[in-house]
């Protein structure tokens, strides 16, 4: 039986990128601390712990678990990852690597893996804090939740790769990432959960990757298999964004 192993070059790049990543307290804070801290703060508001009329049978603190998870994904893939990759290209590091056994694709793979894992760690922290601090139930449909989360990660990483592709400098990557962050956070429901939006607006949000992700995660948390339409939207956006990133990405 064959086993999946990393090449020595890719493993070395991953180790080096991990060392650099953990020396960036700003990135670690915004990806792994801020979303969970924001969720914990919102959960401390009394009205967030009451079952209201807007979402029958649910408290706002229950609804904000997937929103906090998606916030971590957006911070990782729109704010943290693109400036790093673009900075490597801007300084000629990727071009120089193309002449060595360590291919530039190894850096891109390592960056996507590190930021994806960091966002997943933040997701686990959010679920744990929700359970221990605010008595939020664990996801009732584990496999549906895991699938929705995996597709959400893929969509977020693909969007981050696209931003890295179209940004020529790290400053541009920061600007483009900030411009994309707030609409995506709105679609995820940070300011107004998708479940509370007017019908027409909610349907529009569900056609966007993070609106669909918020709904799919909420459905799985409630014990239902995520709607195939929401999973399909996530999968389609992942494919389209990945294709666009591959089309426009340049190593130098």
Coordinates of C-alpha atoms in Angstrom, one line a residue:
X1 CA 0.0 0.0 0.0
X2 CA 1.4 3.4 -1.0
X3 CA 1.4 6.2 1.5
X4 CA 1.1 10.0 0.9
X5 CA 4.4 11.7 1.8
X6 CA 5.8 15.1 1.3
X7 CA 8.9 15.5 -0.8
X8 CA 12.0 16.6 1.2
X9 CA 11.9 20.0 -0.6
X10 CA 8.2 20.6 0.2
X11 CA 8.7 19.5 3.7
X12 CA 11.6 21.9 4.2
X13 CA 9.5 24.8 2.8
X14 CA 6.6 23.9 5.0
X15 CA 8.8 23.8 8.1
X16 CA 10.4 27.1 7.2
X17 CA 7.1 28.8 6.5
X18 CA 5.7 27.5 9.7
X19 CA 8.6 29.0 11.6
X20 CA 8.0 32.4 9.9
X21 CA 4.3 32.2 10.5
X22 CA 4.6 31.6 14.2
X23 CA 6.8 34.6 14.5
X24 CA 4.0 36.8 13.2
X25 CA 1.9 37.6 16.3
X26 CA -0.4 39.9 14.3
X27 CA -1.5 37.2 11.9
X28 CA -1.9 34.7 14.8
X29 CA -4.0 37.2 16.7
X30 CA -6.4 38.1 13.9
X31 CA -6.8 34.5 12.7
X32 CA -6.8 32.5 16.0
X33 CA -7.7 34.9 18.7
X34 CA -9.8 37.8 17.4
X35 CA -12.8 35.7 16.0
X36 CA -13.1 33.6 19.2
X37 CA -12.6 36.7 21.4
X38 CA -15.3 38.6 19.4
X39 CA -17.6 35.6 19.7
X40 CA -17.0 35.4 23.5
X41 CA -17.7 39.1 23.9
X42 CA -20.9 39.0 21.9
X43 CA -22.0 35.9 23.9
X44 CA -21.6 37.9 27.1
X45 CA -24.3 40.3 26.1
X46 CA -27.6 39.2 27.9
X47 CA -29.8 39.6 24.8
X48 CA -27.5 37.3 22.8
X49 CA -28.3 34.5 25.3
X50 CA -32.1 34.8 25.0
X51 CA -34.3 33.0 22.5
X52 CA -35.9 35.8 20.4
X53 CA -38.5 36.1 17.8
X54 CA -36.2 36.8 14.9
X55 CA -34.8 33.2 14.8
X56 CA -37.4 30.9 16.5
X57 CA -35.8 28.4 18.8
X58 CA -32.3 29.8 18.6
X59 CA -30.3 32.3 20.6
X60 CA -28.1 34.8 18.7
X61 CA -25.0 33.3 20.4
X62 CA -25.9 30.0 18.7
X63 CA -26.2 31.7 15.4
X64 CA -22.9 33.5 15.7
X65 CA -20.8 30.3 16.0
X66 CA -20.5 29.7 12.2
X67 CA -20.2 33.5 11.7
X68 CA -17.1 33.6 14.0
X69 CA -15.7 30.5 12.2
X70 CA -16.1 32.2 8.8
X71 CA -14.5 35.4 10.2
X72 CA -11.4 33.5 11.0
X73 CA -11.3 32.0 7.5
X74 CA -11.7 35.5 6.0
X75 CA -9.0 36.9 8.2
X76 CA -6.6 34.1 7.2
X77 CA -7.3 34.0 3.5
X78 CA -8.0 37.6 2.6
X79 CA -5.9 39.6 5.1
X80 CA -3.0 37.4 6.1
X81 CA -2.1 35.1 3.2
X82 CA -2.1 37.4 0.1
X83 CA 0.4 40.0 1.3
X84 CA 2.9 37.2 2.1
X85 CA 2.7 35.5 -1.3
X86 CA 2.6 38.8 -3.1
X87 CA 5.6 40.0 -1.1
X88 CA 7.6 36.9 -2.1
X89 CA 6.8 37.6 -5.8
X90 CA 7.5 41.3 -5.4
X91 CA 11.0 40.6 -4.0
X92 CA 11.8 38.1 -6.6
X93 CA 11.9 35.1 -4.2
X94 CA 9.5 33.0 -6.2
X95 CA 11.5 33.7 -9.4
X96 CA 14.8 32.7 -7.8
X97 CA 13.2 29.5 -6.4
X98 CA 12.2 28.4 -9.8
X99 CA 15.8 27.7 -10.6
X100 CA 16.2 25.4 -7.5
X101 CA 14.8 22.0 -6.6
X102 CA 12.3 23.9 -4.4
X103 CA 9.6 25.0 -6.8
X104 CA 7.6 28.2 -6.2
X105 CA 4.4 26.0 -6.0
X106 CA 5.8 24.6 -2.7
X107 CA 5.6 28.0 -1.1
X108 CA 2.0 28.5 -2.3
X109 CA 1.0 25.1 -1.0
X110 CA 2.7 25.7 2.3
X111 CA 1.0 29.1 2.8
X112 CA -2.4 27.7 1.9
X113 CA -1.9 24.8 4.3
X114 CA -0.7 26.9 7.2
X115 CA -3.5 29.5 6.9
X116 CA -6.1 26.8 6.4
X117 CA -5.0 24.9 9.5
X118 CA -4.8 28.1 11.5
X119 CA -8.4 28.9 10.6
X120 CA -9.5 25.4 11.5
X121 CA -7.8 25.7 14.9
X122 CA -9.8 29.0 15.4
X123 CA -12.9 27.1 14.4
X124 CA -12.3 24.4 17.1
X125 CA -11.6 27.2 19.7
X126 CA -14.9 28.9 18.8
X127 CA -16.9 25.7 19.2
X128 CA -15.2 24.9 22.5
X129 CA -15.7 28.4 23.9
X130 CA -19.3 28.3 22.7
X131 CA -19.9 25.0 24.5
X132 CA -18.0 25.8 27.7
X133 CA -18.9 29.5 28.1
X134 CA -22.3 29.9 26.6
X135 CA -23.8 26.4 26.6
X136 CA -23.9 26.2 22.8
X137 CA -24.6 22.7 21.6
X138 CA -22.0 20.9 19.6
X139 CA -22.9 20.3 15.9
X140 CA -25.5 17.6 15.8
X141 CA -24.7 16.5 12.2
X142 CA -20.9 16.1 12.5
X143 CA -20.2 14.8 9.0
X144 CA -22.4 17.4 7.4
X145 CA -20.7 20.1 9.5
X146 CA -17.2 18.8 8.6
X147 CA -18.1 18.8 4.8
X148 CA -19.5 22.3 4.9
X149 CA -16.5 23.5 6.8
X150 CA -14.1 21.8 4.4
X151 CA -15.8 23.4 1.4
X152 CA -15.8 26.8 3.2
X153 CA -12.0 26.5 3.7
X154 CA -11.6 25.6 0.0
X155 CA -13.6 28.6 -1.1
X156 CA -11.7 31.0 1.2
X157 CA -8.3 29.7 0.2
X158 CA -9.3 29.9 -3.5
X159 CA -10.4 33.5 -3.0
X160 CA -7.2 34.3 -1.2
X161 CA -5.2 32.7 -4.0
X162 CA -7.1 34.9 -6.5
X163 CA -6.3 38.0 -4.6
X164 CA -2.7 37.0 -4.5
X165 CA -2.8 36.5 -8.3
X166 CA -4.3 39.9 -9.2
X167 CA -2.2 42.0 -6.7
X168 CA 1.1 43.1 -8.0
X169 CA 2.5 44.3 -4.6
X170 CA 2.0 43.5 -1.0
X171 CA 0.5 47.0 -0.4
X172 CA -2.0 46.3 -3.2
X173 CA -2.8 42.9 -1.7
X174 CA -3.5 44.6 1.7
X175 CA -5.8 47.1 0.0
X176 CA -7.6 44.6 -2.2
X177 CA -8.0 42.2 0.8
X178 CA -9.5 44.9 2.9
X179 CA -11.9 45.9 0.1
X180 CA -13.1 42.3 -0.2
X181 CA -13.1 41.6 3.5
X182 CA -16.1 43.7 4.6
X183 CA -18.6 42.6 1.8
X184 CA -17.6 38.9 2.5
X185 CA -18.1 39.4 6.3
X186 CA -21.5 41.0 5.6
X187 CA -22.5 38.0 3.4
X188 CA -21.4 35.7 6.2
X189 CA -23.8 37.5 8.5
X190 CA -21.5 39.3 10.9
X191 CA -23.6 42.5 11.1
X192 CA -26.9 40.7 10.3
X193 CA -27.3 36.9 10.4
X194 CA -28.5 35.6 7.0
X195 CA -31.5 34.0 8.8
X196 CA -32.7 37.5 9.8
X197 CA -32.3 39.2 6.5
X198 CA -35.2 40.0 4.2
X199 CA -36.0 37.2 1.9
X200 CA -34.6 38.8 -1.3
X201 CA -31.4 39.8 0.4
X202 CA -31.0 36.4 2.1
X203 CA -31.4 34.7 -1.3
X204 CA -28.7 36.9 -2.8
X205 CA -26.3 36.2 0.1
X206 CA -26.9 32.5 -0.3
X207 CA -25.5 32.7 -3.8
X208 CA -22.2 34.1 -2.4
X209 CA -19.7 31.6 -0.9
X210 CA -19.8 32.8 2.7
X211 CA -23.6 33.3 2.8
X212 CA -24.0 29.8 1.6
X213 CA -21.3 28.6 4.1
X214 CA -23.1 30.3 7.0
X215 CA -26.4 28.6 6.1
X216 CA -24.8 25.2 5.5
X217 CA -22.9 25.3 8.9
X218 CA -26.1 26.4 10.6
X219 CA -28.1 23.6 9.1
X220 CA -25.6 20.9 10.1
X221 CA -25.3 22.4 13.6
X222 CA -29.1 22.0 14.0
X223 CA -28.8 18.3 13.0
X224 CA -29.8 18.5 9.3
X225 CA -27.7 17.5 6.4
X226 CA -26.6 20.8 4.7
X227 CA -28.7 21.8 1.8
X228 CA -27.2 20.5 -1.5
X229 CA -27.8 24.0 -3.0
X230 CA -25.6 25.6 -0.3
X231 CA -22.9 22.9 -0.7
X232 CA -23.2 23.3 -4.5
X233 CA -22.7 27.0 -4.3
X234 CA -19.6 26.5 -2.2
X235 CA -18.2 23.9 -4.5
X236 CA -18.9 26.0 -7.6
X237 CA -17.2 29.1 -6.1
X238 CA -14.2 27.0 -5.1
X239 CA -13.8 25.7 -8.7
X240 CA -14.3 29.1 -10.3
X241 CA -12.0 31.0 -8.0
X242 CA -9.3 28.3 -8.2
X243 CA -9.5 28.4 -12.0
X244 CA -9.3 32.2 -12.0
X245 CA -6.3 32.2 -9.7
X246 CA -4.5 29.6 -11.8
X247 CA -5.3 31.7 -14.9
X248 CA -3.9 35.0 -13.6
X249 CA -1.2 33.9 -11.1
X250 CA 2.3 34.8 -12.1
X251 CA 5.5 33.7 -10.3
X252 CA 7.3 36.9 -11.2

